[in-house]
Short mmCIF file of C-alpha atoms in Angstrom, two decimals:
data_model
loop_
_atom_site.label_atom_id
_atom_site.label_comp_id
_atom_site.label_asym_id
_atom_site.label_seq_id
_atom_site.Cartn_x
_atom_site.Cartn_y
_atom_site.Cartn_z
CA UNK A 1 0.00 0.00 0.00
CA UNK A 2 0.93 3.65 -0.26
CA UNK A 3 3.34 5.11 2.27
CA UNK A 4 2.36 8.51 3.57
CA UNK A 5 4.53 10.76 5.69
CA UNK A 6 3.03 13.62 7.66
CA UNK A 7 4.87 16.31 9.56
CA UNK A 8 4.84 17.57 12.24
CA UNK A 9 3.25 14.96 14.47
CA UNK A 10 2.41 17.49 17.11
CA UNK A 11 2.32 21.27 17.20
CA UNK A 12 1.32 23.81 19.80
CA UNK A 13 0.72 27.36 18.69
CA UNK A 14 -0.71 30.57 20.03
CA UNK A 15 -4.07 31.87 19.01
CA UNK A 16 -3.84 34.03 15.90
CA UNK A 17 -0.80 32.36 14.39
CA UNK A 18 -0.69 30.08 11.36
CA UNK A 19 0.45 26.49 11.23
CA UNK A 20 1.54 24.49 8.20
CA UNK A 21 1.20 20.70 8.02
CA UNK A 22 2.99 18.72 5.33
CA UNK A 23 1.85 15.47 3.76
CA UNK A 24 4.12 13.48 1.47
CA UNK A 25 3.38 10.44 -0.64
CA UNK A 26 6.64 8.51 -0.51
CA UNK A 27 6.20 5.68 -2.95
CA UNK A 28 3.99 6.92 -5.75
CA UNK A 29 2.86 10.11 -7.36
CA UNK A 30 -0.45 11.19 -5.91
CA UNK A 31 -2.47 13.56 -8.02
CA UNK A 32 -5.05 13.64 -5.26
CA UNK A 33 -4.64 13.75 -1.51
CA UNK A 34 -7.28 14.05 1.16
CA UNK A 35 -7.30 15.99 4.41
CA UNK A 36 -9.32 14.71 7.34
CA UNK A 37 -10.06 16.04 10.77
CA UNK A 38 -10.80 13.88 13.77
CA UNK A 39 -12.25 14.98 17.09
CA UNK A 40 -11.83 12.78 20.18
CA UNK A 41 -13.96 9.64 20.00
CA UNK A 42 -15.44 10.74 16.70
CA UNK A 43 -15.11 9.54 13.18
CA UNK A 44 -12.92 10.93 10.47
CA UNK A 45 -14.40 13.92 8.70
CA UNK A 46 -13.23 14.78 5.23
CA UNK A 47 -12.24 18.43 5.06
CA UNK A 48 -10.98 18.79 1.54
CA UNK A 49 -9.58 17.07 -1.49
CA UNK A 50 -6.20 18.34 -2.59
CA UNK A 51 -5.61 18.27 -6.35
CA UNK A 52 -2.15 18.61 -7.82
CA UNK A 53 -1.88 21.72 -9.93
CA UNK A 54 -5.38 22.98 -9.25
CA UNK A 55 -7.56 24.31 -6.48
CA UNK A 56 -8.60 22.11 -3.63
CA UNK A 57 -12.19 20.99 -3.26
CA UNK A 58 -13.61 21.75 0.16
CA UNK A 59 -16.42 19.94 1.92
CA UNK A 60 -19.48 21.85 2.99
CA UNK A 61 -18.88 23.88 6.11
CA UNK A 62 -15.09 23.96 5.78
CA UNK A 63 -13.70 27.47 5.39
CA UNK A 64 -11.29 27.52 2.47
CA UNK A 65 -9.71 30.78 3.61
CA UNK A 66 -8.99 29.30 6.99
CA UNK A 67 -7.66 25.96 5.83
CA UNK A 68 -5.37 26.71 2.92
CA UNK A 69 -4.34 23.72 0.86
CA UNK A 70 -1.47 23.69 -1.60
CA UNK A 71 -0.64 20.68 -3.75
CA UNK A 72 2.37 21.93 -5.64
CA UNK A 73 3.85 18.58 -6.61
CA UNK A 74 2.78 15.00 -7.10
CA UNK A 75 4.25 14.01 -3.76
CA UNK A 76 3.49 16.95 -1.47
CA UNK A 77 0.36 18.58 -0.18
CA UNK A 78 0.28 21.14 2.61
CA UNK A 79 -2.51 22.29 4.88
CA UNK A 80 -2.12 25.68 6.51
CA UNK A 81 -4.39 26.58 9.38
CA UNK A 82 -4.51 30.35 9.28
CA UNK A 83 -5.21 32.59 12.25
CA UNK A 84 -5.68 29.56 14.43
CA UNK A 85 -8.10 29.60 17.33
CA UNK A 86 -8.58 27.15 20.19
CA UNK A 87 -11.56 25.60 18.42
CA UNK A 88 -9.20 24.58 15.61
CA UNK A 89 -7.43 22.27 18.03
CA UNK A 90 -7.87 18.80 16.61
CA UNK A 91 -6.16 15.83 14.98
CA UNK A 92 -5.50 16.43 11.29
CA UNK A 93 -4.73 13.46 9.06
CA UNK A 94 -3.85 13.35 5.40
CA UNK A 95 -4.38 10.38 3.14
CA UNK A 96 -3.79 9.20 -0.36
CA UNK A 97 -5.67 6.73 -2.46
CA UNK A 98 -3.67 4.16 -4.35
CA UNK A 99 -2.95 4.59 -8.01
CA UNK A 100 -5.70 2.19 -9.06
CA UNK A 101 -9.38 2.91 -9.34
CA UNK A 102 -11.19 1.84 -6.18
CA UNK A 103 -7.97 1.69 -4.17
CA UNK A 104 -8.35 2.05 -0.40
CA UNK A 105 -7.09 5.09 1.46
CA UNK A 106 -3.73 5.11 3.19
CA UNK A 107 -3.16 7.57 5.98
CA UNK A 108 -0.34 9.56 7.43
CA UNK A 109 0.30 9.46 11.15
CA UNK A 110 -1.62 12.63 11.78
CA UNK A 111 -0.83 15.98 13.35
CA UNK A 112 -2.12 16.90 16.77
CA UNK A 113 -2.73 20.65 16.76
CA UNK A 114 -3.22 22.48 20.02
CA UNK A 115 -4.00 26.17 19.90
CA UNK A 116 -3.53 28.01 23.18
CA UNK B 1 -30.20 7.28 10.33
CA UNK B 2 -26.46 7.62 9.89
CA UNK B 3 -24.90 6.15 6.79
CA UNK B 4 -22.61 3.95 8.85
CA UNK B 5 -23.33 2.73 12.37
CA UNK B 6 -20.71 1.25 14.64
CA UNK B 7 -20.83 0.55 18.35
CA UNK B 8 -18.18 2.82 19.90
CA UNK B 9 -17.56 0.48 22.81
CA UNK B 10 -15.34 0.39 24.74
CA UNK B 11 -14.97 -3.35 24.39
CA UNK B 12 -12.72 -5.21 26.82
CA UNK B 13 -11.75 -8.82 26.31
CA UNK B 14 -9.17 -11.14 27.87
CA UNK B 15 -6.08 -12.09 25.92
CA UNK B 16 -6.73 -14.99 23.58
CA UNK B 17 -10.43 -14.22 23.10
CA UNK B 18 -12.14 -13.98 19.74
CA UNK B 19 -13.24 -10.43 19.06
CA UNK B 20 -16.17 -9.53 16.85
CA UNK B 21 -16.51 -5.97 15.58
CA UNK B 22 -19.44 -4.90 13.46
CA UNK B 23 -20.81 -2.12 11.30
CA UNK B 24 -24.11 -1.62 9.57
CA UNK B 25 -24.77 0.73 6.71
CA UNK B 26 -27.74 2.10 4.86
CA UNK B 27 -26.40 3.03 1.42
CA UNK B 28 -26.68 0.08 -0.93
CA UNK B 29 -24.33 1.88 -3.35
CA UNK B 30 -21.35 1.03 -1.14
CA UNK B 31 -19.27 -1.57 -2.91
CA UNK B 32 -15.93 -1.54 -1.12
CA UNK B 33 -15.40 -2.23 2.54
CA UNK B 34 -12.39 -1.64 4.75
CA UNK B 35 -11.27 -2.05 8.30
CA UNK B 36 -8.67 0.24 9.79
CA UNK B 37 -6.83 0.00 13.08
CA UNK B 38 -5.93 3.23 14.81
CA UNK B 39 -3.61 3.41 17.76
CA UNK B 40 -3.79 6.39 20.06
CA UNK B 41 -2.37 9.56 18.46
CA UNK B 42 -1.64 7.76 15.19
CA UNK B 43 -3.22 7.66 11.77
CA UNK B 44 -5.48 4.76 10.75
CA UNK B 45 -3.73 1.69 9.35
CA UNK B 46 -5.45 -0.39 6.70
CA UNK B 47 -6.14 -3.94 7.92
CA UNK B 48 -8.58 -5.40 5.46
CA UNK B 49 -10.06 -4.41 2.11
CA UNK B 50 -12.89 -6.37 0.57
CA UNK B 51 -15.30 -6.05 -2.27
CA UNK B 52 -17.53 -9.06 -2.50
CA UNK B 53 -19.84 -10.59 0.04
CA UNK B 54 -18.30 -13.41 2.00
CA UNK B 55 -15.19 -13.85 4.07
CA UNK B 56 -11.62 -12.71 3.61
CA UNK B 57 -8.93 -13.95 5.93
CA UNK B 58 -5.51 -12.51 6.69
CA UNK B 59 -3.67 -14.12 9.56
CA UNK B 60 -5.68 -13.66 12.73
CA UNK B 61 -8.10 -11.30 11.03
CA UNK B 62 -11.22 -12.23 9.09
CA UNK B 63 -13.43 -9.68 7.37
CA UNK B 64 -16.97 -10.64 6.57
CA UNK B 65 -19.35 -8.76 4.29
CA UNK B 66 -23.07 -9.38 3.91
CA UNK B 67 -24.34 -6.95 1.32
CA UNK B 68 -27.89 -8.24 1.49
CA UNK B 69 -28.07 -7.32 5.17
CA UNK B 70 -25.79 -4.28 4.82
CA UNK B 71 -23.61 -5.63 7.57
CA UNK B 72 -19.87 -6.08 7.85
CA UNK B 73 -17.76 -7.68 10.55
CA UNK B 74 -14.16 -8.02 11.57
CA UNK B 75 -13.12 -11.02 13.63
CA UNK B 76 -9.85 -11.14 15.52
CA UNK B 77 -8.70 -14.58 16.68
CA UNK B 78 -6.32 -15.16 19.55
CA UNK B 79 -6.47 -11.50 20.48
CA UNK B 80 -3.32 -9.93 21.89
CA UNK B 81 -2.75 -6.85 24.07
CA UNK B 82 -1.11 -5.28 21.02
CA UNK B 83 -4.52 -5.43 19.31
CA UNK B 84 -5.78 -2.81 21.76
CA UNK B 85 -6.74 0.10 19.52
CA UNK B 86 -9.71 1.74 17.89
CA UNK B 87 -11.09 -0.11 14.88
CA UNK B 88 -12.77 1.90 12.16
CA UNK B 89 -14.92 0.46 9.45
CA UNK B 90 -15.06 2.31 6.17
CA UNK B 91 -16.90 1.89 2.94
CA UNK B 92 -17.00 3.54 -0.43
CA UNK B 93 -18.70 3.71 -3.75
CA UNK B 94 -16.59 3.20 -6.89
CA UNK B 95 -14.12 6.01 -7.50
CA UNK B 96 -10.70 7.40 -6.71
CA UNK B 97 -11.05 8.07 -3.01
CA UNK B 98 -13.51 10.86 -2.68
CA UNK B 99 -16.38 8.75 -1.51
CA UNK B 100 -15.27 7.10 1.69
CA UNK B 101 -17.50 7.04 4.75
CA UNK B 102 -16.13 6.01 8.11
CA UNK B 103 -17.76 4.60 11.18
CA UNK B 104 -16.94 6.29 14.52
CA UNK B 105 -14.74 3.41 15.55
CA UNK B 106 -14.88 0.79 18.30
CA UNK B 107 -12.33 1.09 21.05
CA UNK B 108 -10.95 -2.35 21.93
CA UNK B 109 -8.90 -3.27 24.98
CA UNK B 110 -7.32 -6.71 25.19
CA UNK B 111 -6.37 -7.41 28.76
CA UNK B 112 -3.32 -9.57 29.52
#
């Protein structure tokens, strides 16, 4: 399956600052990556689909100006949480689908964001 | 009714027990079914991926799909303390990854 590297694993920032999370597909070129958010004891919620070379597609209710996604290469997508607030504190996980149609998702190890 | 229902647990079993984890779903368009294991503060790890109804076995893990009942199961034989984690079921319609729906996960503790 796909190998996905996510960095950092944990970040603490002050309210009002911005945080960038990187997601790398290590073993194949991913034209599409997915960003999920997970609250404690809750399921994964898709935030946005990151498309290489084009704009990301955001799910309903997700603020695109707050969660900036850049997919500048076939192996790297970044999620920037802008002007972070305590309510943005969460577990953010990126994933890639395999190169084949109907491939399962493979996830990075997630980033625990804490906004103080 | 939620698209995917899964008992959140927690479920505690003694080491060596057979564990049964289940999900039900309502959307008959789901064609692909997955089980993920998620350790605390880590991303989900793919355990099983199935398409057809029936059983699929991989080591101590068996995934079972019953499309007619819209019911999937994951069985863990000879459970170990290292199996203690949250298990997420997931399902999708045909596509390139945009159409996955996840259950909330069942937290499992295997006691030594």
